[in-house]
């Protein structure tokens, strides 16, 4: 790259020359020191993986391009070999003794090495030591072996704005994106930049693109894939989550432990956390009206001062998704209350001292949450009831294994549909077998023990609504003296229990506590 004008300007004064040569002495002009982001994605039907390569200027190289306005219009050539940014995280630009008028270039290549289409995004984190305003840059894309577009020097402060225009470039498997990063210092940069420095890190992100089709010919399922910002400490997590956008996610690169602090949430209302096989430890988290908390692919350990205290609370209008999460808590795993409160649990394992999933019947404001649970295992150890819903609600469970020492599932109100599930009561001690023969039920799970218990016996807020439960190819198991299914219905028109099961279900012994229980199934 030409430096003739710089040399002419500096030759007039020895002092100016000395100052100019010292501008960046002992400092670093560093780019691309972050690792390549997003080598995998749980929302995928294949493998999402990108690679990033950087090529230095080298007259003996084999990649030559002519870019109008760069190097006086003469060709520039890059080396045959590249720095693999996944394996070599050292800065691709490390300039010292940087002078006004000096410029250089790097050829950067992003390769889709996975089996899924990927959207590409660049995000720069700038660290200005006083030199930024003296620097310029431009991106020039390479297509079919030639430069595309005209070179335009741009202020370094605008680099993220320009990078945004490159967002969502879609690369099919084995395709690549190439561009030349041209950078330099303005010739008119003065002595005020002496001893100053500048650094920039870039994250190259990939998201699954809406190209692959699902079994119904739709590509829309890919739209939930998104970009990731990597975090490895509580400080990084708290800093980056604050302004996290709904189409962005945090990705853990190490275990993170918040101790007795709650999980920080994004101000945008949507917090996406990719555990990336790591474990996130904290006290608890509350999802309020209009907020979304999505956690996937790793370990989650939350604490609680009591087994009935909720580690994840979902209030009216809030939504929680646990996808591929191994979740342990000393309290109750997930609590939901109110209209629009939705809990989705997919491909997860929950082991807790309290309830795995529950509601609260203290007020009508808690009515109508929705639970969707599939391909998951839920186990309650101390409280002994894995699933307890006791308000009008919708409980949908598919392909689930449920274990409890007092109950597998309790439905004291609302509508439940269990398909391809196995519910196991492990209690063998018969000391409370007849405890409720002449007693009303208490609150919560102070009720007859069974693998599945339905309805309500006695007063309380539970008496004002019915219970409906449907079993499809579902198996109920009690290893001790307790029945597999116990039901007691509220009296009053439309307030009883209705149980429906198919021929594929193994329900075992059904105990109907009163006449307010209707059972619909083979042989009934």
Short mmCIF file of C-alpha atoms in Angstrom, two decimals:
data_model
loop_
_atom_site.label_atom_id
_atom_site.label_comp_id
_atom_site.label_asym_id
_atom_site.label_seq_id
_atom_site.Cartn_x
_atom_site.Cartn_y
_atom_site.Cartn_z
CA UNK A 1 0.00 0.00 0.00
CA UNK A 2 1.34 3.48 -0.89
CA UNK A 3 2.88 5.68 1.83
CA UNK A 4 4.49 8.40 -0.37
CA UNK A 5 2.24 11.22 0.79
CA UNK A 6 2.84 10.32 4.43
CA UNK A 7 6.59 10.40 4.01
CA UNK A 8 6.46 13.75 2.25
CA UNK A 9 4.36 15.25 5.02
CA UNK A 10 6.63 13.98 7.78
CA UNK A 11 9.97 14.83 6.16
CA UNK A 12 9.50 18.52 6.93
CA UNK A 13 10.12 18.05 10.63
CA UNK A 14 12.24 15.62 12.54
CA UNK A 15 10.06 16.19 15.59
CA UNK A 16 6.92 15.33 13.65
CA UNK A 17 8.59 12.20 12.32
CA UNK A 18 9.57 11.07 15.78
CA UNK A 19 6.14 11.76 17.16
CA UNK A 20 4.49 9.95 14.27
CA UNK A 21 6.67 6.90 14.64
CA UNK A 22 5.77 6.74 18.33
CA UNK A 23 2.03 6.96 17.78
CA UNK A 24 1.40 3.30 18.51
CA UNK A 25 4.70 2.16 19.92
CA UNK A 26 4.05 -0.52 22.50
CA UNK A 27 0.33 -0.70 21.74
CA UNK A 28 -1.78 -3.10 19.75
CA UNK A 29 -4.26 -2.56 16.95
CA UNK A 30 -6.10 -5.86 17.41
CA UNK A 31 -9.05 -7.37 15.55
CA UNK A 32 -10.82 -10.73 15.57
CA UNK A 33 -9.52 -11.84 18.94
CA UNK A 34 -12.87 -13.41 19.84
CA UNK A 35 -13.48 -17.02 18.95
CA UNK A 36 -15.91 -17.78 16.16
CA UNK A 37 -19.41 -17.83 17.57
CA UNK A 38 -22.11 -20.50 17.27
CA UNK A 39 -20.63 -23.87 16.38
CA UNK A 40 -23.94 -25.54 17.12
CA UNK A 41 -27.62 -24.88 17.68
CA UNK A 42 -30.22 -26.94 19.43
CA UNK A 43 -32.95 -25.74 17.06
CA UNK A 44 -31.73 -27.77 14.15
CA UNK A 45 -32.14 -31.01 12.29
CA UNK A 46 -28.48 -31.21 11.36
CA UNK A 47 -25.17 -29.60 12.18
CA UNK A 48 -24.67 -25.82 12.30
CA UNK A 49 -20.97 -24.94 12.16
CA UNK A 50 -18.96 -22.07 10.74
CA UNK A 51 -15.25 -21.53 10.21
CA UNK A 52 -13.42 -18.22 9.84
CA UNK A 53 -10.12 -17.66 8.04
CA UNK A 54 -7.86 -14.61 7.72
CA UNK A 55 -5.29 -14.06 4.93
CA UNK A 56 -2.36 -11.60 5.10
CA UNK A 57 -1.07 -9.46 2.24
CA UNK A 58 1.64 -11.44 0.44
CA UNK A 59 3.03 -10.58 -3.00
CA UNK A 60 3.90 -14.27 -3.46
CA UNK A 61 0.36 -15.39 -2.67
CA UNK A 62 -2.31 -16.79 -4.97
CA UNK A 63 -5.33 -14.59 -4.25
CA UNK A 64 -5.18 -11.35 -6.24
CA UNK A 65 -7.88 -8.68 -6.48
CA UNK A 66 -8.12 -5.21 -7.93
CA UNK A 67 -10.20 -2.79 -5.87
CA UNK A 68 -10.84 0.65 -7.32
CA UNK A 69 -9.43 3.28 -4.96
CA UNK A 70 -7.17 0.87 -3.06
CA UNK A 71 -3.39 0.70 -3.58
CA UNK A 72 -3.57 3.25 -6.37
CA UNK A 73 -5.73 0.89 -8.40
CA UNK A 74 -2.97 -1.71 -8.50
CA UNK A 75 -3.75 -5.37 -7.66
CA UNK A 76 -3.31 -6.57 -4.09
CA UNK A 77 -2.38 -10.17 -3.35
CA UNK A 78 -3.05 -12.31 -0.29
CA UNK A 79 -1.21 -15.36 1.01
CA UNK A 80 -2.17 -18.88 0.02
CA UNK A 81 -2.30 -20.01 3.64
CA UNK A 82 -4.72 -18.63 6.22
CA UNK A 83 -4.99 -18.15 9.96
CA UNK A 84 -7.76 -20.44 11.23
CA UNK A 85 -9.54 -18.27 13.77
CA UNK A 86 -11.09 -21.22 15.55
CA UNK A 87 -7.70 -22.73 16.31
CA UNK A 88 -5.55 -19.59 16.44
CA UNK A 89 -7.17 -16.82 18.49
CA UNK A 90 -4.28 -14.36 18.23
CA UNK A 91 -5.13 -10.97 16.71
CA UNK A 92 -5.16 -10.96 12.92
CA UNK A 93 -4.20 -7.28 12.97
CA UNK A 94 -1.37 -6.36 15.30
CA UNK A 95 0.05 -3.02 14.17
CA UNK A 96 2.64 -0.94 15.99
CA UNK A 97 4.46 2.19 14.82
CA UNK A 98 1.29 3.12 12.99
CA UNK A 99 1.59 6.34 10.98
CA UNK A 100 -0.79 8.88 9.44
CA UNK A 101 -1.52 7.81 5.88
CA UNK A 102 -0.53 4.20 6.44
CA UNK A 103 -3.01 1.53 5.37
CA UNK A 104 -3.29 -2.22 4.96
CA UNK A 105 -5.80 -4.96 4.25
CA UNK A 106 -6.86 -8.46 5.27
CA UNK A 107 -8.86 -11.01 3.34
CA UNK A 108 -11.48 -12.61 5.58
CA UNK A 109 -13.48 -15.71 4.75
CA UNK A 110 -16.45 -17.26 6.57
CA UNK A 111 -17.20 -20.86 5.59
CA UNK A 112 -20.34 -22.83 6.37
CA UNK A 113 -18.90 -26.19 7.35
CA UNK A 114 -22.17 -27.61 8.67
CA UNK A 115 -25.11 -29.36 7.09
CA UNK A 116 -27.60 -26.51 7.63
CA UNK A 117 -28.07 -23.18 5.91
CA UNK A 118 -26.73 -20.38 8.11
CA UNK A 119 -27.27 -16.63 8.44
CA UNK A 120 -24.09 -14.69 9.14
CA UNK A 121 -23.74 -11.60 11.32
CA UNK A 122 -20.73 -9.55 12.43
CA UNK A 123 -20.66 -7.58 15.66
CA UNK A 124 -17.72 -5.43 16.74
CA UNK A 125 -16.80 -4.47 20.29
CA UNK A 126 -14.69 -1.31 20.16
CA UNK A 127 -12.18 -0.18 22.77
CA UNK A 128 -11.03 3.35 22.08
CA UNK A 129 -7.82 4.51 23.66
CA UNK A 130 -8.10 7.87 21.93
CA UNK A 131 -7.12 6.78 18.42
CA UNK A 132 -10.48 5.80 16.91
CA UNK A 133 -11.23 9.16 15.30
CA UNK A 134 -7.96 8.98 13.36
CA UNK A 135 -8.82 5.65 11.74
CA UNK A 136 -10.86 4.60 8.72
CA UNK A 137 -11.95 1.29 7.22
CA UNK A 138 -14.10 -0.32 4.54
CA UNK A 139 -15.42 -3.76 3.66
CA UNK A 140 -15.23 -4.85 0.03
CA UNK A 141 -16.97 -8.11 -0.79
CA UNK A 142 -15.38 -10.70 -3.07
CA UNK A 143 -17.69 -12.66 -5.36
CA UNK A 144 -16.65 -15.13 -8.03
CA UNK A 145 -13.01 -14.18 -7.57
CA UNK A 146 -13.51 -10.42 -8.06
CA UNK A 147 -14.15 -7.38 -5.89
CA UNK A 148 -17.75 -6.14 -5.88
CA UNK A 149 -18.57 -2.48 -5.29
CA UNK A 150 -16.48 0.64 -4.82
CA UNK A 151 -14.07 1.32 -1.98
CA UNK A 152 -15.22 4.14 0.34
CA UNK A 153 -13.17 5.07 3.43
CA UNK A 154 -15.47 5.26 6.46
CA UNK A 155 -14.95 6.52 9.99
CA UNK A 156 -14.02 3.68 12.33
CA UNK A 157 -16.87 4.65 14.66
CA UNK A 158 -19.36 3.50 12.02
CA UNK A 159 -18.02 -0.02 11.67
CA UNK A 160 -21.02 -1.67 13.35
CA UNK A 161 -23.43 0.31 11.19
CA UNK A 162 -21.67 -0.92 8.07
CA UNK A 163 -21.44 -4.47 9.44
CA UNK A 164 -25.21 -4.40 9.98
CA UNK A 165 -25.72 -4.02 6.23
CA UNK A 166 -24.00 -7.38 5.81
CA UNK A 167 -26.30 -9.12 8.31
CA UNK A 168 -28.31 -12.18 7.43
CA UNK A 169 -26.19 -13.20 4.47
CA UNK A 170 -27.28 -16.80 3.96
CA UNK A 171 -24.65 -19.47 3.32
CA UNK A 172 -25.72 -22.90 2.22
CA UNK A 173 -23.60 -25.87 3.37
CA UNK A 174 -20.02 -25.61 2.00
CA UNK A 175 -20.60 -22.07 0.73
CA UNK A 176 -18.36 -19.21 1.86
CA UNK A 177 -18.44 -15.44 2.24
CA UNK A 178 -15.26 -13.48 1.39
CA UNK A 179 -14.54 -9.81 1.94
CA UNK A 180 -11.49 -7.60 2.13
CA UNK A 181 -11.14 -5.42 5.22
CA UNK A 182 -9.18 -2.32 4.24
CA UNK A 183 -8.06 -0.08 7.11
CA UNK A 184 -5.75 2.82 7.77
CA UNK A 185 -5.03 6.16 9.45
CA UNK A 186 -6.13 9.47 7.99
CA UNK A 187 -3.21 11.45 6.53
CA UNK A 188 -4.29 14.57 8.41
CA UNK A 189 -4.12 12.84 11.81
CA UNK A 190 -2.18 15.16 14.11
CA UNK A 191 0.03 14.94 17.15
CA UNK A 192 -2.99 14.78 19.46
CA UNK A 193 -3.07 11.05 18.67
CA UNK A 194 0.44 10.45 19.99
CA UNK A 195 0.56 7.50 22.36
CA UNK A 196 -3.08 6.62 21.73
CA UNK A 197 -4.40 3.19 20.84
CA UNK A 198 -7.45 1.36 19.60
CA UNK A 199 -8.63 -2.24 19.77
CA UNK A 200 -11.61 -4.05 18.35
CA UNK A 201 -12.93 -7.55 18.81
CA UNK A 202 -15.43 -9.08 16.45
CA UNK A 203 -17.86 -11.91 16.97
CA UNK A 204 -18.84 -13.81 13.85
CA UNK A 205 -22.25 -15.27 14.53
CA UNK A 206 -24.24 -17.88 12.67
CA UNK A 207 -27.92 -18.64 12.96
CA UNK A 208 -29.82 -21.42 11.29
CA UNK A 209 -31.47 -19.93 8.21
CA UNK A 210 -35.05 -20.63 7.17
CA UNK A 211 -34.06 -22.80 4.23
CA UNK A 212 -34.46 -26.42 5.36
CA UNK A 213 -38.00 -27.73 5.29
CA UNK A 214 -39.68 -29.79 7.96
CA UNK A 215 -41.75 -32.88 7.27
CA UNK A 216 -44.73 -30.74 6.24
CA UNK A 217 -42.77 -28.72 3.69
CA UNK A 218 -42.47 -25.68 5.94
CA UNK A 219 -39.25 -23.75 6.52
CA UNK A 220 -40.71 -21.58 9.28
CA UNK A 221 -39.39 -23.79 12.09
CA UNK A 222 -35.91 -22.40 11.45
CA UNK A 223 -36.94 -18.87 12.33
CA UNK A 224 -36.40 -19.49 16.04
CA UNK A 225 -32.67 -20.00 15.52
CA UNK A 226 -30.76 -16.88 16.49
CA UNK A 227 -27.47 -15.16 17.18
CA UNK A 228 -25.31 -15.76 20.25
CA UNK A 229 -23.00 -13.70 22.47
CA UNK A 230 -20.52 -15.80 24.42
CA UNK A 231 -20.14 -15.34 28.19
CA UNK A 232 -17.94 -17.12 30.71
CA UNK A 233 -18.32 -15.09 33.93
CA UNK A 234 -21.11 -13.60 36.02
CA UNK A 235 -19.87 -10.13 35.07
CA UNK A 236 -20.04 -10.85 31.34
CA UNK A 237 -23.44 -12.45 31.73
CA UNK A 238 -24.89 -9.49 33.64
CA UNK A 239 -23.39 -6.95 31.24
CA UNK A 240 -24.49 -8.61 28.00
CA UNK A 241 -27.92 -9.78 29.12
CA UNK A 242 -29.06 -6.28 30.08
CA UNK A 243 -29.53 -5.09 26.50
CA UNK A 244 -29.99 -8.50 24.88
CA UNK A 245 -32.49 -8.28 22.05
CA UNK A 246 -35.28 -10.83 21.46
CA UNK A 247 -33.43 -12.22 18.42
CA UNK A 248 -30.19 -12.68 20.38
CA UNK A 249 -29.02 -15.20 22.97
CA UNK A 250 -26.26 -15.64 25.50
CA UNK A 251 -24.07 -18.71 25.11
CA UNK A 252 -22.11 -20.01 28.09
CA UNK A 253 -18.52 -21.01 27.39
CA UNK A 254 -17.91 -21.99 31.02
CA UNK A 255 -19.95 -22.83 34.11
CA UNK A 256 -21.39 -19.68 35.69
CA UNK A 257 -22.38 -19.43 39.36
CA UNK A 258 -24.38 -16.43 40.61
CA UNK A 259 -24.49 -17.86 44.13
CA UNK A 260 -27.42 -16.35 46.03
CA UNK A 261 -28.21 -13.87 43.24
CA UNK A 262 -31.13 -14.27 40.85
CA UNK A 263 -30.61 -14.87 37.13
CA UNK A 264 -30.41 -11.41 35.48
CA UNK A 265 -33.00 -10.75 32.78
CA UNK A 266 -32.89 -8.64 29.62
CA UNK A 267 -34.54 -5.24 29.59
CA UNK A 268 -36.03 -6.15 26.20
CA UNK A 269 -38.36 -8.62 27.90
CA UNK A 270 -36.90 -11.71 26.21
CA UNK A 271 -33.95 -13.54 27.72
CA UNK A 272 -32.47 -16.38 25.66
CA UNK A 273 -29.79 -18.52 27.31
CA UNK A 274 -27.89 -21.29 25.53
CA UNK A 275 -26.15 -23.24 28.27
CA UNK A 276 -23.96 -24.89 25.62
CA UNK A 277 -23.43 -27.98 27.79
CA UNK A 278 -22.34 -25.86 30.76
CA UNK A 279 -24.12 -25.32 34.09
CA UNK A 280 -25.77 -22.11 35.26
CA UNK A 281 -26.18 -21.80 39.03
CA UNK A 282 -28.25 -19.13 40.77
CA UNK A 283 -30.92 -18.56 43.38
CA UNK A 284 -34.09 -18.12 41.34
CA UNK A 285 -35.77 -16.08 38.60
CA UNK A 286 -39.20 -14.50 38.12
CA UNK A 287 -40.74 -14.03 34.68
CA UNK A 288 -43.26 -11.19 34.76
CA UNK A 289 -46.08 -10.10 32.45
CA UNK A 290 -44.84 -9.90 28.86
CA UNK A 291 -41.44 -11.45 29.60
CA UNK A 292 -39.97 -14.58 28.03
CA UNK A 293 -37.24 -16.77 29.49
CA UNK A 294 -35.79 -19.42 27.18
CA UNK A 295 -33.09 -21.75 28.50
CA UNK A 296 -31.62 -24.61 26.51
CA UNK A 297 -28.95 -27.27 26.23
CA UNK A 298 -27.15 -27.71 29.55
CA UNK A 299 -27.34 -27.77 33.32
CA UNK A 300 -29.40 -25.50 35.56
CA UNK A 301 -29.05 -25.52 39.35
CA UNK A 302 -31.24 -23.20 41.41
CA UNK A 303 -31.55 -22.87 45.18
CA UNK A 304 -34.55 -22.21 47.42
CA UNK A 305 -34.92 -21.64 51.15
CA UNK A 306 -37.87 -24.06 51.30
CA UNK A 307 -39.02 -26.94 49.14
CA UNK A 308 -42.26 -25.15 48.28
CA UNK A 309 -40.50 -21.94 47.26
CA UNK A 310 -40.41 -21.53 43.50
CA UNK A 311 -37.06 -21.38 41.75
CA UNK A 312 -38.66 -20.33 38.44
CA UNK A 313 -41.86 -18.30 38.80
CA UNK A 314 -43.98 -17.44 35.79
CA UNK A 315 -46.52 -14.70 36.38
CA UNK A 316 -49.54 -13.69 34.32
CA UNK A 317 -48.47 -13.10 30.71
CA UNK A 318 -45.00 -14.57 31.21
CA UNK A 319 -43.51 -17.49 29.31
CA UNK A 320 -40.78 -20.00 30.18
CA UNK A 321 -39.11 -22.51 27.87
CA UNK A 322 -36.75 -25.21 29.12
CA UNK A 323 -35.35 -27.15 26.18
CA UNK A 324 -32.73 -29.83 26.70
CA UNK A 325 -32.09 -28.74 30.29
CA UNK A 326 -30.87 -30.90 33.17
CA UNK A 327 -32.48 -28.93 35.98
CA UNK A 328 -31.95 -29.47 39.71
CA UNK A 329 -33.33 -27.36 42.52
CA UNK A 330 -33.71 -27.53 46.29
CA UNK A 331 -37.16 -25.98 45.92
CA UNK A 332 -40.03 -26.13 43.45
CA UNK A 333 -38.80 -26.15 39.87
CA UNK A 334 -41.45 -24.20 37.92
CA UNK A 335 -44.51 -22.31 39.16
CA UNK A 336 -47.01 -20.59 36.87
CA UNK A 337 -49.97 -18.35 37.66
CA UNK A 338 -52.53 -16.38 35.69
CA UNK A 339 -53.87 -15.84 32.18
CA UNK A 340 -51.20 -16.07 29.52
CA UNK A 341 -48.63 -17.72 31.78
CA UNK A 342 -47.11 -20.51 29.67
CA UNK A 343 -44.49 -23.10 30.59
CA UNK A 344 -42.90 -25.27 27.89
CA UNK A 345 -40.61 -28.09 29.00
CA UNK A 346 -39.01 -30.12 26.21
CA UNK A 347 -36.37 -32.86 26.22
CA UNK A 348 -35.46 -32.01 29.80
CA UNK A 349 -34.77 -33.73 33.11
CA UNK A 350 -36.05 -32.09 36.28
CA UNK A 351 -35.11 -33.35 39.73
CA UNK A 352 -36.24 -31.26 42.66
CA UNK A 353 -36.99 -31.38 46.35
CA UNK A 354 -40.35 -29.68 45.82
CA UNK A 355 -42.81 -29.85 42.95
CA UNK A 356 -41.42 -30.06 39.44
CA UNK A 357 -44.42 -28.16 38.09
CA UNK A 358 -47.14 -26.49 40.14
CA UNK A 359 -49.81 -23.82 40.56
CA UNK A 360 -51.40 -22.05 43.54
CA UNK A 361 -55.11 -21.91 44.37
CA UNK A 362 -55.06 -18.98 46.79
CA UNK A 363 -56.72 -16.54 44.36
CA UNK A 364 -58.65 -16.59 41.09
CA UNK A 365 -55.91 -14.34 39.66
CA UNK A 366 -53.79 -17.50 39.47
CA UNK A 367 -56.19 -19.31 37.15
CA UNK A 368 -55.60 -20.39 33.54
CA UNK A 369 -51.86 -21.01 33.12
CA UNK A 370 -50.76 -23.49 30.44
CA UNK A 371 -48.16 -26.24 30.76
CA UNK A 372 -46.74 -28.10 27.75
CA UNK A 373 -44.32 -30.86 28.73
CA UNK A 374 -42.88 -33.42 26.34
CA UNK A 375 -40.03 -35.91 26.10
CA UNK A 376 -39.04 -35.14 29.69
CA UNK A 377 -38.42 -36.86 33.02
CA UNK A 378 -39.74 -35.26 36.22
CA UNK A 379 -38.87 -36.47 39.72
CA UNK A 380 -39.79 -35.03 43.12
CA UNK A 381 -37.78 -36.24 46.09
CA UNK A 382 -38.85 -34.48 49.33
CA UNK A 383 -42.35 -33.16 48.66
CA UNK A 384 -42.87 -36.29 46.62
CA UNK A 385 -45.34 -34.94 44.04
CA UNK A 386 -43.80 -34.29 40.65
CA UNK A 387 -46.71 -32.44 39.04
CA UNK A 388 -49.45 -30.63 40.98
CA UNK A 389 -52.00 -28.38 39.30
CA UNK A 390 -54.86 -27.17 41.47
CA UNK A 391 -56.54 -24.38 39.49
CA UNK A 392 -58.39 -24.18 36.18
CA UNK A 393 -55.53 -24.65 33.72
CA UNK A 394 -54.32 -26.69 30.76
CA UNK A 395 -51.75 -29.44 31.36
CA UNK A 396 -50.41 -31.24 28.28
CA UNK A 397 -47.85 -34.00 28.76
CA UNK A 398 -46.43 -36.18 25.99
CA UNK A 399 -43.74 -38.88 26.15
CA UNK A 400 -42.92 -38.12 29.78
CA UNK A 401 -41.66 -40.19 32.70
CA UNK A 402 -42.91 -38.97 36.08
CA UNK A 403 -41.74 -40.23 39.49
CA UNK A 404 -42.86 -39.31 42.99
CA UNK A 405 -42.86 -40.71 46.50
CA UNK A 406 -46.42 -39.42 47.10
CA UNK A 407 -47.85 -38.85 43.63
CA UNK A 408 -46.77 -38.84 40.04
CA UNK A 409 -49.35 -36.29 38.91
CA UNK A 410 -52.10 -34.48 40.81
CA UNK A 411 -54.87 -32.65 38.95
CA UNK A 412 -57.11 -30.87 41.48
CA UNK A 413 -58.64 -28.66 38.80
CA UNK A 414 -58.47 -27.84 35.13
CA UNK A 415 -57.89 -30.03 32.10
CA UNK A 416 -55.05 -32.50 31.66
CA UNK A 417 -54.10 -34.60 28.64
CA UNK A 418 -51.38 -37.21 29.17
CA UNK A 419 -50.16 -39.12 26.13
CA UNK A 420 -47.47 -41.83 26.00
CA UNK A 421 -46.53 -41.13 29.61
CA UNK A 422 -45.49 -43.32 32.55
CA UNK A 423 -46.42 -42.19 36.07
CA UNK A 424 -44.86 -44.06 38.98
CA UNK A 425 -45.65 -43.83 42.70
CA UNK A 426 -42.68 -45.28 44.58
CA UNK A 427 -44.13 -45.14 48.13
CA UNK A 428 -44.16 -48.50 49.94
CA UNK A 429 -44.89 -47.33 53.50
CA UNK A 430 -48.61 -47.94 54.15
CA UNK A 431 -48.89 -45.65 57.19
CA UNK A 432 -51.17 -43.14 55.42
CA UNK A 433 -53.08 -45.62 53.29
CA UNK A 434 -56.37 -44.92 55.13
CA UNK A 435 -55.55 -41.46 56.49
CA UNK A 436 -58.16 -39.68 54.35
CA UNK A 437 -60.92 -42.28 54.67
CA UNK A 438 -62.82 -39.97 57.03
CA UNK A 439 -61.01 -36.71 56.42
CA UNK A 440 -61.22 -33.93 53.88
CA UNK A 441 -58.13 -33.25 51.85
CA UNK A 442 -55.77 -30.56 52.96
CA UNK A 443 -53.97 -27.98 50.85
CA UNK A 444 -51.45 -28.76 48.14
CA UNK A 445 -50.62 -32.45 48.02
CA UNK A 446 -52.16 -33.33 51.41
CA UNK A 447 -54.47 -35.78 49.65
CA UNK A 448 -54.85 -39.47 48.87
CA UNK A 449 -51.69 -41.03 47.53
CA UNK A 450 -51.73 -42.51 44.03
CA UNK A 451 -49.73 -42.47 40.83
CA UNK A 452 -52.47 -40.15 39.53
CA UNK A 453 -54.86 -38.31 41.87
CA UNK A 454 -57.78 -36.31 40.51
CA UNK A 455 -60.34 -33.85 41.87
CA UNK A 456 -61.01 -32.49 45.33
CA UNK A 457 -62.45 -33.66 48.61
CA UNK A 458 -63.72 -30.98 50.95
CA UNK A 459 -63.76 -27.20 50.90
CA UNK A 460 -61.24 -24.55 50.03
CA UNK A 461 -60.95 -22.79 46.71
CA UNK A 462 -60.62 -26.16 44.98
CA UNK A 463 -64.37 -26.83 45.40
CA UNK A 464 -65.43 -24.34 42.74
CA UNK A 465 -64.14 -25.96 39.57
CA UNK A 466 -64.14 -29.34 37.82
CA UNK A 467 -61.32 -31.68 36.84
CA UNK A 468 -61.00 -33.33 33.44
CA UNK A 469 -58.25 -35.79 32.58
CA UNK A 470 -57.57 -37.79 29.42
CA UNK A 471 -55.06 -40.65 29.23
CA UNK A 472 -53.74 -41.84 25.86
CA UNK A 473 -51.39 -44.83 25.83
CA UNK A 474 -50.36 -43.90 29.35
CA UNK A 475 -49.20 -46.26 32.09
CA UNK A 476 -49.82 -45.80 35.81
CA UNK A 477 -47.62 -47.69 38.28
CA UNK A 478 -47.76 -47.98 42.07
CA UNK A 479 -44.99 -50.12 43.57
CA UNK A 480 -46.57 -50.19 47.04
CA UNK A 481 -50.06 -50.59 48.56
CA UNK A 482 -51.54 -47.41 47.12
CA UNK A 483 -53.85 -47.34 44.10
CA UNK A 484 -52.63 -46.32 40.70
CA UNK A 485 -55.49 -43.82 40.38
CA UNK A 486 -57.66 -42.11 42.98
CA UNK A 487 -60.44 -39.65 42.14
CA UNK A 488 -62.88 -37.67 44.25
CA UNK A 489 -65.17 -35.14 42.62
CA UNK A 490 -66.62 -31.87 43.82
CA UNK A 491 -70.36 -32.10 44.24
CA UNK A 492 -72.51 -29.72 42.25
CA UNK A 493 -73.51 -29.63 38.63
CA UNK A 494 -70.50 -29.69 36.31
CA UNK A 495 -67.95 -29.66 39.15
CA UNK A 496 -67.00 -33.32 39.33
CA UNK A 497 -64.17 -35.39 37.85
CA UNK A 498 -64.23 -36.81 34.33
CA UNK A 499 -61.56 -39.37 33.45
CA UNK A 500 -61.22 -40.67 29.91
CA UNK A 501 -58.69 -43.32 28.91
CA UNK A 502 -58.09 -45.48 25.83
CA UNK A 503 -57.46 -49.20 25.40
CA UNK A 504 -53.72 -48.63 25.07
CA UNK A 505 -53.51 -47.12 28.55
CA UNK A 506 -52.63 -49.24 31.59
CA UNK A 507 -54.48 -47.59 34.44
CA UNK A 508 -54.52 -50.40 36.99
CA UNK A 509 -56.70 -49.96 40.06
CA UNK A 510 -59.08 -46.99 39.86
CA UNK A 511 -60.60 -45.86 43.15
CA UNK A 512 -63.64 -43.60 42.86
CA UNK A 513 -64.12 -41.82 46.17
CA UNK A 514 -67.66 -40.63 45.46
CA UNK A 515 -70.36 -40.52 42.81
CA UNK A 516 -69.07 -37.26 41.32
CA UNK A 517 -66.50 -39.18 39.30
CA UNK A 518 -67.20 -40.22 35.71
CA UNK A 519 -64.88 -42.73 34.07
CA UNK A 520 -64.99 -43.27 30.31
CA UNK A 521 -62.90 -46.12 28.99
CA UNK A 522 -62.86 -49.77 27.89
CA UNK A 523 -65.13 -51.86 30.10
CA UNK A 524 -66.59 -48.89 31.97
#
